């Protein structure tokens, strides 16, 4: 069964047990937009304990809030009981919930386009909040009073931006005004949840639009002040005719198409240190040290956003290295091979391509590196060692720090094409290290 068929079977079982039940939220929105839903949520009049009796495999992930996971053939489906929420005293969770009606459940949700439910038994959309109208008008509108919705869960402010960006919708005027009014309070939400939303803005489509909205609403200066600081930082017109650092960064984001998280953050943060490294010498503008400083800042930002170590280490590499390719034509062959053999080189070169297209369009260094990658065989970039530690012992060397030195120099000569066989490597060692020790 498909995911939709499984979700419908859950609705059918709930109905068969005497309960109201519908598909709800984002999956209904996506179906009306002729998009494949990422997941299917179900809403029902059944209480969690009743749901657990109907389905043999359930996980009470949020039973205190009326939410339970139903496992069907190993796939999880979120089933939520109709509920009415009490006051949100912490800006995230209701102080209490009580089970309610479908209308009460819909009216507590975030945006009208997410507030519709679908009856799969008769193919009927139940729309109590004019969600279909807002879909047609391409509008993100909070259900009821926008300020109340955002005070209930301040993450909804970032979600409004994400939906507007990925769907290419506009944020309705009163909803937008409430975000601007409450933007300074958004960090009452945990950084883990903020990090997830920022990542989704960057990777789910419309990243440039998303960051323009974050800036326009005042959220950017609260969440990522380091990125907001790029605004107004001038650059040399010969390399950057497009304008300041923020404009340049937005142009990079505008080129992203379903990128990996690491490439997306690499594009966002590659010039993050320019505002702190900028120097003006007459008409000349420089940013000495911005790559190294930027790598440090990127790590700190991604740690704040609670991204994984793997993510922030890779992004730091991309930021630190994003101009190294400009030296590639002048590198020694061994150095070039090491550079092209680095883990992450493909992602780095994609960043350099996007970076160049967002500036003066000069792709010569990017093209050079790609041509060399096509020209060099894998075994030339990552050759098998010609000698190892055991060979050095057989040659009479005593194990110690000199081993690392010799093996590194042999590898350098191998990558540079000076030696190509084990015998040549041994002769090179005998010639350069006549004294054993």
Short mmCIF file of C-alpha atoms in Angstrom, two decimals:
data_model
loop_
_atom_site.label_atom_id
_atom_site.label_comp_id
_atom_site.label_asym_id
_atom_site.label_seq_id
_atom_site.Cartn_x
_atom_site.Cartn_y
_atom_site.Cartn_z
CA UNK A 1 0.00 0.00 0.00
CA UNK A 2 1.05 3.57 -0.65
CA UNK A 3 1.38 6.04 2.23
CA UNK A 4 -1.95 7.57 1.28
CA UNK A 5 -3.66 4.18 1.16
CA UNK A 6 -2.29 3.35 4.61
CA UNK A 7 -3.50 6.68 6.00
CA UNK A 8 -6.95 6.12 4.52
CA UNK A 9 -7.06 2.64 6.07
CA UNK A 10 -6.42 4.22 9.49
CA UNK A 11 -9.28 6.65 8.91
CA UNK A 12 -11.48 3.76 7.83
CA UNK A 13 -10.67 1.74 10.97
CA UNK A 14 -11.41 4.73 13.21
CA UNK A 15 -14.68 5.32 11.40
CA UNK A 16 -15.53 1.64 11.74
CA UNK A 17 -15.04 1.93 15.49
CA UNK A 18 -17.60 4.74 15.71
CA UNK A 19 -15.29 7.79 15.62
CA UNK A 20 -15.02 10.80 13.35
CA UNK A 21 -11.75 10.82 11.43
CA UNK A 22 -10.16 12.77 8.57
CA UNK A 23 -6.86 13.45 6.86
CA UNK A 24 -5.64 16.79 8.15
CA UNK A 25 -3.21 19.65 7.74
CA UNK A 26 -0.36 19.80 5.27
CA UNK A 27 -1.30 16.69 3.34
CA UNK A 28 -4.68 18.23 2.46
CA UNK A 29 -2.95 21.45 1.37
CA UNK A 30 -0.50 19.53 -0.80
CA UNK A 31 -3.21 17.38 -2.40
CA UNK A 32 -5.14 20.52 -3.35
CA UNK A 33 -1.93 21.93 -4.85
CA UNK A 34 -1.41 18.68 -6.79
CA UNK A 35 1.78 18.02 -4.85
CA UNK A 36 2.78 14.70 -3.33
CA UNK A 37 2.46 15.05 0.47
CA UNK A 38 5.59 14.31 2.50
CA UNK A 39 3.43 12.64 5.14
CA UNK A 40 -0.18 12.10 6.07
CA UNK A 41 -1.62 13.20 9.42
CA UNK A 42 -4.96 12.06 10.77
CA UNK A 43 -7.33 13.84 13.12
CA UNK A 44 -10.08 12.05 15.03
CA UNK A 45 -12.67 12.29 17.76
CA UNK A 46 -11.13 9.18 19.35
CA UNK A 47 -9.03 9.75 22.47
CA UNK A 48 -5.46 8.37 22.67
CA UNK A 49 -6.44 5.41 24.83
CA UNK A 50 -9.22 4.55 22.36
CA UNK A 51 -6.80 4.80 19.44
CA UNK A 52 -4.40 2.45 21.24
CA UNK A 53 -7.18 -0.12 21.62
CA UNK A 54 -8.05 -0.02 17.91
CA UNK A 55 -4.48 -0.37 16.58
CA UNK A 56 -2.07 -3.02 17.88
CA UNK A 57 1.13 -1.02 17.29
CA UNK A 58 1.11 2.52 18.68
CA UNK A 59 3.62 4.91 20.27
CA UNK A 60 2.32 7.60 22.69
CA UNK A 61 4.63 10.40 21.49
CA UNK A 62 2.43 13.19 22.85
CA UNK A 63 -0.52 11.52 24.48
CA UNK A 64 -0.83 14.37 26.99
CA UNK A 65 -1.58 16.60 24.00
CA UNK A 66 -3.78 14.02 22.30
CA UNK A 67 -1.15 12.80 19.82
CA UNK A 68 -0.24 9.18 19.19
CA UNK A 69 1.75 7.43 16.46
CA UNK A 70 0.07 4.52 14.72
CA UNK A 71 2.56 2.15 13.10
CA UNK A 72 1.31 0.48 9.95
CA UNK A 73 3.66 -1.91 8.16
CA UNK A 74 6.55 -0.17 9.90
CA UNK A 75 5.50 3.33 8.78
CA UNK A 76 4.48 5.93 11.41
CA UNK A 77 1.30 7.98 11.07
CA UNK A 78 0.50 10.79 13.50
CA UNK A 79 -3.05 10.53 14.80
CA UNK A 80 -4.27 13.48 16.85
CA UNK A 81 -7.46 13.73 18.86
CA UNK A 82 -9.74 16.72 18.33
CA UNK A 83 -8.75 19.15 21.06
CA UNK A 84 -9.06 22.64 22.44
CA UNK A 85 -5.87 24.16 23.85
CA UNK A 86 -5.55 26.11 27.06
CA UNK A 87 -3.27 29.17 27.34
CA UNK A 88 0.29 28.83 25.95
CA UNK A 89 2.28 30.15 28.88
CA UNK A 90 5.72 29.11 27.56
CA UNK A 91 5.24 30.14 23.94
CA UNK A 92 5.26 26.53 22.81
CA UNK A 93 2.99 24.20 24.78
CA UNK A 94 -0.58 24.69 26.00
CA UNK A 95 -0.87 24.72 29.80
CA UNK A 96 -3.63 22.14 29.42
CA UNK A 97 -5.77 20.56 26.72
CA UNK A 98 -9.25 19.23 26.66
CA UNK A 99 -10.78 17.08 24.00
CA UNK A 100 -13.18 18.99 21.77
CA UNK A 101 -14.89 19.14 18.42
CA UNK A 102 -13.55 19.23 14.88
CA UNK A 103 -14.24 22.99 14.75
CA UNK A 104 -12.29 23.64 17.97
CA UNK A 105 -9.43 21.51 16.66
CA UNK A 106 -9.25 23.37 13.36
CA UNK A 107 -9.40 26.81 14.98
CA UNK A 108 -6.32 26.10 17.13
CA UNK A 109 -4.13 25.39 14.08
CA UNK A 110 -1.61 27.81 12.57
CA UNK A 111 -2.55 28.90 9.04
CA UNK A 112 -5.70 28.64 6.98
CA UNK A 113 -3.97 26.63 4.25
CA UNK A 114 -3.10 24.05 6.93
CA UNK A 115 -6.51 24.14 8.60
CA UNK A 116 -8.50 22.04 6.14
CA UNK A 117 -9.43 18.38 6.60
CA UNK A 118 -10.31 15.79 3.99
CA UNK A 119 -12.88 13.03 4.16
CA UNK A 120 -11.41 10.25 2.01
CA UNK A 121 -14.57 8.20 2.20
CA UNK A 122 -16.55 10.61 0.06
CA UNK A 123 -13.76 12.79 -1.36
CA UNK A 124 -14.92 15.92 0.46
CA UNK A 125 -12.80 18.80 1.73
CA UNK A 126 -14.09 20.31 4.97
CA UNK A 127 -12.91 23.91 5.10
CA UNK A 128 -13.97 25.95 8.13
CA UNK A 129 -11.33 28.69 7.71
CA UNK A 130 -11.40 29.64 4.01
CA UNK A 131 -8.18 27.75 3.38
CA UNK A 132 -9.13 26.99 -0.21
CA UNK A 133 -9.72 30.70 -0.84
CA UNK A 134 -6.26 31.53 0.51
CA UNK A 135 -4.71 28.75 -1.57
CA UNK A 136 -6.31 30.31 -4.62
CA UNK A 137 -5.06 33.76 -3.62
CA UNK A 138 -1.63 32.35 -2.72
CA UNK A 139 -1.76 33.81 0.78
CA UNK A 140 -0.32 32.72 4.13
CA UNK A 141 -2.91 33.82 6.68
CA UNK A 142 -3.01 32.95 10.37
CA UNK A 143 -6.23 31.36 11.62
CA UNK A 144 -8.06 33.85 13.81
CA UNK A 145 -5.96 36.51 15.52
CA UNK A 146 -2.36 36.31 14.20
CA UNK A 147 -0.79 37.62 17.40
CA UNK A 148 -2.59 34.96 19.45
CA UNK A 149 -1.45 32.21 17.06
CA UNK A 150 2.19 33.36 17.27
CA UNK A 151 2.13 33.81 21.04
CA UNK A 152 0.93 30.21 21.29
CA UNK A 153 4.00 29.00 19.40
CA UNK A 154 6.53 31.54 18.19
CA UNK A 155 8.03 29.04 15.78
CA UNK A 156 4.96 29.71 13.64
CA UNK A 157 6.53 33.03 12.63
CA UNK A 158 9.41 31.20 10.94
CA UNK A 159 7.01 28.61 9.54
CA UNK A 160 5.03 31.40 7.89
CA UNK A 161 8.22 32.48 6.14
CA UNK A 162 9.02 28.91 5.11
CA UNK A 163 5.59 28.30 3.61
CA UNK A 164 5.62 31.66 1.80
CA UNK A 165 9.08 30.90 0.39
CA UNK A 166 8.58 27.28 -0.68
CA UNK A 167 5.08 27.86 -2.09
CA UNK A 168 5.90 31.30 -3.53
CA UNK A 169 2.94 32.78 -1.60
CA UNK A 170 2.62 36.18 0.06
CA UNK A 171 2.17 36.63 3.80
CA UNK A 172 -1.20 38.29 4.43
CA UNK A 173 -0.96 41.86 5.78
CA UNK A 174 -2.19 41.32 9.38
CA UNK A 175 -0.18 38.11 9.69
CA UNK A 176 2.93 39.92 8.47
CA UNK A 177 2.37 42.80 10.88
CA UNK A 178 2.08 40.41 13.81
CA UNK A 179 5.36 38.72 12.86
CA UNK A 180 7.12 42.08 12.75
CA UNK A 181 5.65 42.99 16.12
CA UNK A 182 6.69 39.74 17.81
CA UNK A 183 9.94 38.98 15.95
CA UNK A 184 12.14 39.91 18.92
CA UNK A 185 10.52 37.16 21.01
CA UNK A 186 11.15 34.30 18.56
CA UNK A 187 14.09 32.91 20.55
CA UNK A 188 11.73 31.84 23.32
CA UNK A 189 11.53 28.77 21.07
CA UNK A 190 14.27 26.15 21.43
CA UNK A 191 17.23 26.52 19.06
CA UNK A 192 16.74 22.92 17.90
CA UNK A 193 13.33 23.82 16.46
CA UNK A 194 14.64 27.09 15.03
CA UNK A 195 17.52 25.26 13.37
CA UNK A 196 15.15 22.79 11.74
CA UNK A 197 13.04 25.58 10.27
CA UNK A 198 16.03 27.58 8.99
CA UNK A 199 17.37 24.43 7.37
CA UNK A 200 14.05 23.75 5.69
CA UNK A 201 13.91 27.32 4.36
CA UNK A 202 17.33 26.76 2.82
CA UNK A 203 16.66 23.33 1.33
CA UNK A 204 12.96 23.07 0.40
CA UNK A 205 12.85 25.71 -2.30
CA UNK A 206 12.66 29.50 -2.37
CA UNK A 207 15.70 30.07 -0.12
CA UNK A 208 16.31 33.57 -1.45
CA UNK A 209 12.67 34.55 -0.96
CA UNK A 210 12.82 33.02 2.51
CA UNK A 211 15.78 35.10 3.60
CA UNK A 212 14.33 38.25 2.09
CA UNK A 213 11.24 37.63 4.23
CA UNK A 214 13.30 36.85 7.33
CA UNK A 215 14.99 40.20 6.79
CA UNK A 216 11.77 42.08 6.03
CA UNK A 217 10.03 40.77 9.16
CA UNK A 218 12.93 41.48 11.52
CA UNK A 219 13.46 37.79 12.24
CA UNK A 220 16.86 37.66 10.54
CA UNK A 221 18.56 40.14 12.88
CA UNK A 222 17.31 38.11 15.86
CA UNK A 223 18.08 34.62 14.55
CA UNK A 224 21.17 35.24 12.43
CA UNK A 225 22.59 38.67 13.25
CA UNK A 226 25.84 37.66 11.54
CA UNK A 227 23.97 37.37 8.23
CA UNK A 228 22.00 40.57 8.80
CA UNK A 229 25.35 42.33 9.33
CA UNK A 230 26.21 41.68 5.66
CA UNK A 231 23.78 44.41 4.58
CA UNK A 232 25.54 47.54 3.42
CA UNK A 233 29.03 45.97 3.39
CA UNK A 234 30.45 47.19 0.09
CA UNK A 235 32.63 45.07 -2.18
CA UNK A 236 35.01 45.82 -5.03
CA UNK A 237 32.96 46.45 -8.16
CA UNK A 238 35.38 44.58 -10.44
CA UNK A 239 34.72 41.29 -8.63
CA UNK A 240 31.26 42.09 -7.29
CA UNK A 241 29.27 44.32 -9.63
CA UNK A 242 26.07 42.95 -8.05
CA UNK A 243 26.42 45.00 -4.86
CA UNK A 244 26.98 44.45 -1.14
CA UNK A 245 27.69 41.17 0.65
CA UNK A 246 24.03 40.56 1.54
CA UNK A 247 22.89 41.07 -2.06
CA UNK A 248 25.63 38.69 -3.22
CA UNK A 249 24.56 36.06 -0.67
CA UNK A 250 20.91 36.33 -1.72
CA UNK A 251 21.97 35.75 -5.33
CA UNK A 252 23.68 32.53 -4.26
CA UNK A 253 20.59 31.38 -2.39
CA UNK A 254 18.52 32.12 -5.48
CA UNK A 255 20.47 29.47 -7.41
CA UNK A 256 19.88 26.64 -4.95
CA UNK A 257 17.70 23.78 -6.15
CA UNK A 258 16.95 21.15 -3.50
CA UNK A 259 20.52 21.35 -2.13
CA UNK A 260 22.08 19.31 0.61
CA UNK A 261 22.03 21.10 3.94
CA UNK A 262 25.80 21.54 3.91
CA UNK A 263 25.91 23.21 0.49
CA UNK A 264 23.00 25.48 1.46
CA UNK A 265 24.71 26.64 4.64
CA UNK A 266 28.00 26.95 2.75
CA UNK A 267 26.32 29.38 0.35
CA UNK A 268 24.67 31.30 3.19
CA UNK A 269 27.80 31.61 5.31
CA UNK A 270 30.73 31.63 2.86
CA UNK A 271 31.22 35.40 3.31
CA UNK A 272 29.87 35.66 6.85
CA UNK A 273 33.12 37.16 8.15
CA UNK A 274 33.39 39.93 5.59
CA UNK A 275 31.61 42.45 7.85
CA UNK A 276 34.23 41.91 10.57
CA UNK A 277 37.22 41.68 8.19
CA UNK A 278 36.45 44.58 5.86
CA UNK A 279 39.19 47.19 5.39
CA UNK A 280 39.16 50.22 3.13
CA UNK A 281 42.38 51.62 1.72
CA UNK A 282 41.37 54.55 -0.41
CA UNK A 283 39.23 53.09 -3.19
CA UNK A 284 40.39 49.56 -2.39
CA UNK A 285 38.24 47.23 -0.27
CA UNK A 286 39.80 44.10 1.26
CA UNK A 287 38.60 41.23 3.42
CA UNK A 288 41.85 39.61 4.52
CA UNK A 289 41.34 36.56 6.70
CA UNK A 290 37.61 36.29 6.04
CA UNK A 291 37.81 32.62 5.05
CA UNK A 292 39.45 31.41 8.26
CA UNK A 293 37.41 33.75 10.44
CA UNK A 294 34.31 32.79 8.51
CA UNK A 295 34.89 29.07 9.15
CA UNK A 296 35.04 29.78 12.88
CA UNK A 297 31.86 31.85 12.74
CA UNK A 298 30.07 29.22 10.66
CA UNK A 299 30.87 26.55 13.24
CA UNK A 300 29.55 28.75 16.03
CA UNK A 301 26.35 29.61 14.13
CA UNK A 302 25.61 25.99 13.23
CA UNK A 303 26.28 24.86 16.79
CA UNK A 304 23.81 27.51 17.94
CA UNK A 305 21.29 26.10 15.47
CA UNK A 306 21.97 22.63 16.90
CA UNK A 307 23.06 21.13 13.60
CA UNK A 308 25.15 17.96 13.62
CA UNK A 309 28.92 17.92 14.02
CA UNK A 310 29.17 16.42 10.53
CA UNK A 311 27.26 19.42 9.16
CA UNK A 312 29.22 22.17 10.84
CA UNK A 313 32.58 20.54 10.10
CA UNK A 314 31.75 20.24 6.39
CA UNK A 315 30.36 23.79 6.20
CA UNK A 316 33.47 25.12 7.96
CA UNK A 317 35.57 23.34 5.29
CA UNK A 318 33.49 24.92 2.51
CA UNK A 319 33.77 28.41 4.00
CA UNK A 320 37.50 28.06 4.72
CA UNK A 321 38.22 26.73 1.22
CA UNK A 322 35.86 28.61 -1.06
CA UNK A 323 38.62 30.65 -2.75
CA UNK A 324 41.37 28.01 -2.83
CA UNK A 325 40.38 26.94 -6.34
CA UNK A 326 41.60 30.29 -7.65
CA UNK A 327 45.15 29.11 -6.92
CA UNK A 328 44.68 25.77 -8.68
CA UNK A 329 46.30 26.76 -12.03
CA UNK A 330 49.49 27.71 -10.15
CA UNK A 331 49.61 24.66 -7.86
CA UNK A 332 52.32 22.02 -8.14
CA UNK A 333 50.89 18.82 -9.58
CA UNK A 334 51.13 17.05 -6.21
CA UNK A 335 49.35 19.93 -4.44
CA UNK A 336 46.65 20.04 -7.10
CA UNK A 337 46.02 16.30 -6.77
CA UNK A 338 45.74 16.61 -3.00
CA UNK A 339 43.30 19.48 -3.40
CA UNK A 340 41.15 17.65 -5.95
CA UNK A 341 41.26 14.54 -3.80
CA UNK A 342 39.86 16.19 -0.68
CA UNK A 343 36.67 14.82 0.80
CA UNK A 344 33.99 17.32 -0.16
CA UNK A 345 35.66 18.65 -3.31
CA UNK A 346 32.51 18.14 -5.39
CA UNK A 347 30.44 20.22 -3.00
CA UNK A 348 33.18 22.84 -2.76
CA UNK A 349 33.39 23.23 -6.53
CA UNK A 350 29.60 23.56 -6.75
CA UNK A 351 29.81 26.36 -4.17
CA UNK A 352 32.54 28.07 -6.21
CA UNK A 353 30.38 27.83 -9.35
CA UNK A 354 27.37 29.38 -7.62
CA UNK A 355 29.62 31.99 -5.99
CA UNK A 356 31.08 33.05 -9.33
CA UNK A 357 27.68 33.25 -11.04
CA UNK A 358 26.45 35.47 -8.20
CA UNK A 359 29.41 37.82 -8.76
CA UNK A 360 31.21 38.70 -12.01
CA UNK A 361 30.44 35.35 -13.66
CA UNK A 362 34.09 34.30 -14.07
CA UNK A 363 34.07 30.48 -14.15
CA UNK A 364 37.62 30.03 -15.43
CA UNK A 365 39.02 28.61 -12.18
CA UNK A 366 35.98 26.38 -11.67
CA UNK A 367 36.31 25.11 -15.24
CA UNK A 368 40.03 24.48 -14.77
CA UNK A 369 39.42 22.31 -11.71
CA UNK A 370 36.63 20.38 -13.40
CA UNK A 371 38.80 19.78 -16.45
CA UNK A 372 41.61 18.43 -14.26
CA UNK A 373 39.18 16.16 -12.41
CA UNK A 374 38.05 14.76 -15.75
CA UNK A 375 41.63 14.40 -16.97
CA UNK A 376 43.13 12.72 -13.91
CA UNK A 377 42.26 9.13 -13.11
CA UNK A 378 41.08 8.20 -9.63
CA UNK A 379 44.27 6.19 -9.05
CA UNK A 380 46.32 9.28 -9.92
CA UNK A 381 44.50 11.40 -7.34
CA UNK A 382 44.31 8.67 -4.68
CA UNK A 383 47.20 6.32 -5.53
CA UNK A 384 48.02 3.25 -3.49
CA UNK A 385 51.13 3.82 -1.31
CA UNK A 386 54.33 2.61 -2.96
CA UNK A 387 55.96 1.88 0.40
CA UNK A 388 54.72 1.42 3.96
CA UNK A 389 56.17 1.32 7.44
CA UNK A 390 57.17 -2.32 7.07
CA UNK A 391 59.29 -1.46 4.04
CA UNK A 392 61.14 1.18 6.04
CA UNK A 393 61.90 -1.34 8.78
CA UNK A 394 63.20 -3.77 6.14
CA UNK A 395 65.46 -0.98 4.88
CA UNK A 396 66.95 -0.65 8.37
CA UNK A 397 65.06 2.33 9.74
CA UNK A 398 64.08 2.43 13.41
CA UNK A 399 60.37 3.19 13.92
CA UNK A 400 59.80 6.78 15.02
CA UNK A 401 58.72 10.24 13.86
CA UNK A 402 60.94 9.95 10.79
CA UNK A 403 58.57 7.32 9.38
CA UNK A 404 55.78 9.85 8.93
CA UNK A 405 58.20 12.30 7.33
CA UNK A 406 59.60 9.78 4.85
CA UNK A 407 56.24 8.35 3.87
CA UNK A 408 54.79 11.84 3.36
CA UNK A 409 57.70 12.87 1.16
CA UNK A 410 57.46 9.68 -0.89
CA UNK A 411 53.74 10.29 -1.37
CA UNK A 412 54.49 13.87 -2.46
CA UNK A 413 57.00 12.63 -5.03
CA UNK A 414 54.50 9.99 -6.20
CA UNK A 415 51.71 12.55 -6.64
CA UNK A 416 54.13 14.84 -8.46
CA UNK A 417 54.99 12.06 -10.92
CA UNK A 418 58.65 11.85 -9.84
CA UNK A 419 58.34 8.20 -8.83
CA UNK A 420 55.92 5.61 -10.13
CA UNK A 421 56.92 2.23 -8.72
CA UNK A 422 57.92 0.61 -5.46
CA UNK A 423 61.50 0.17 -6.70
CA UNK A 424 61.73 3.84 -7.62
CA UNK A 425 60.38 4.73 -4.15
CA UNK A 426 63.07 2.60 -2.45
CA UNK A 427 65.77 4.17 -4.60
CA UNK A 428 64.41 7.62 -3.72
CA UNK A 429 64.57 6.76 0.01
CA UNK A 430 68.12 5.39 -0.26
CA UNK A 431 69.18 8.50 -2.13
CA UNK A 432 67.56 11.01 0.22
CA UNK A 433 68.02 9.13 3.53
CA UNK A 434 71.39 7.40 3.34
CA UNK A 435 71.75 7.36 7.12
CA UNK A 436 69.54 4.84 8.93
CA UNK A 437 68.35 5.61 12.42
#
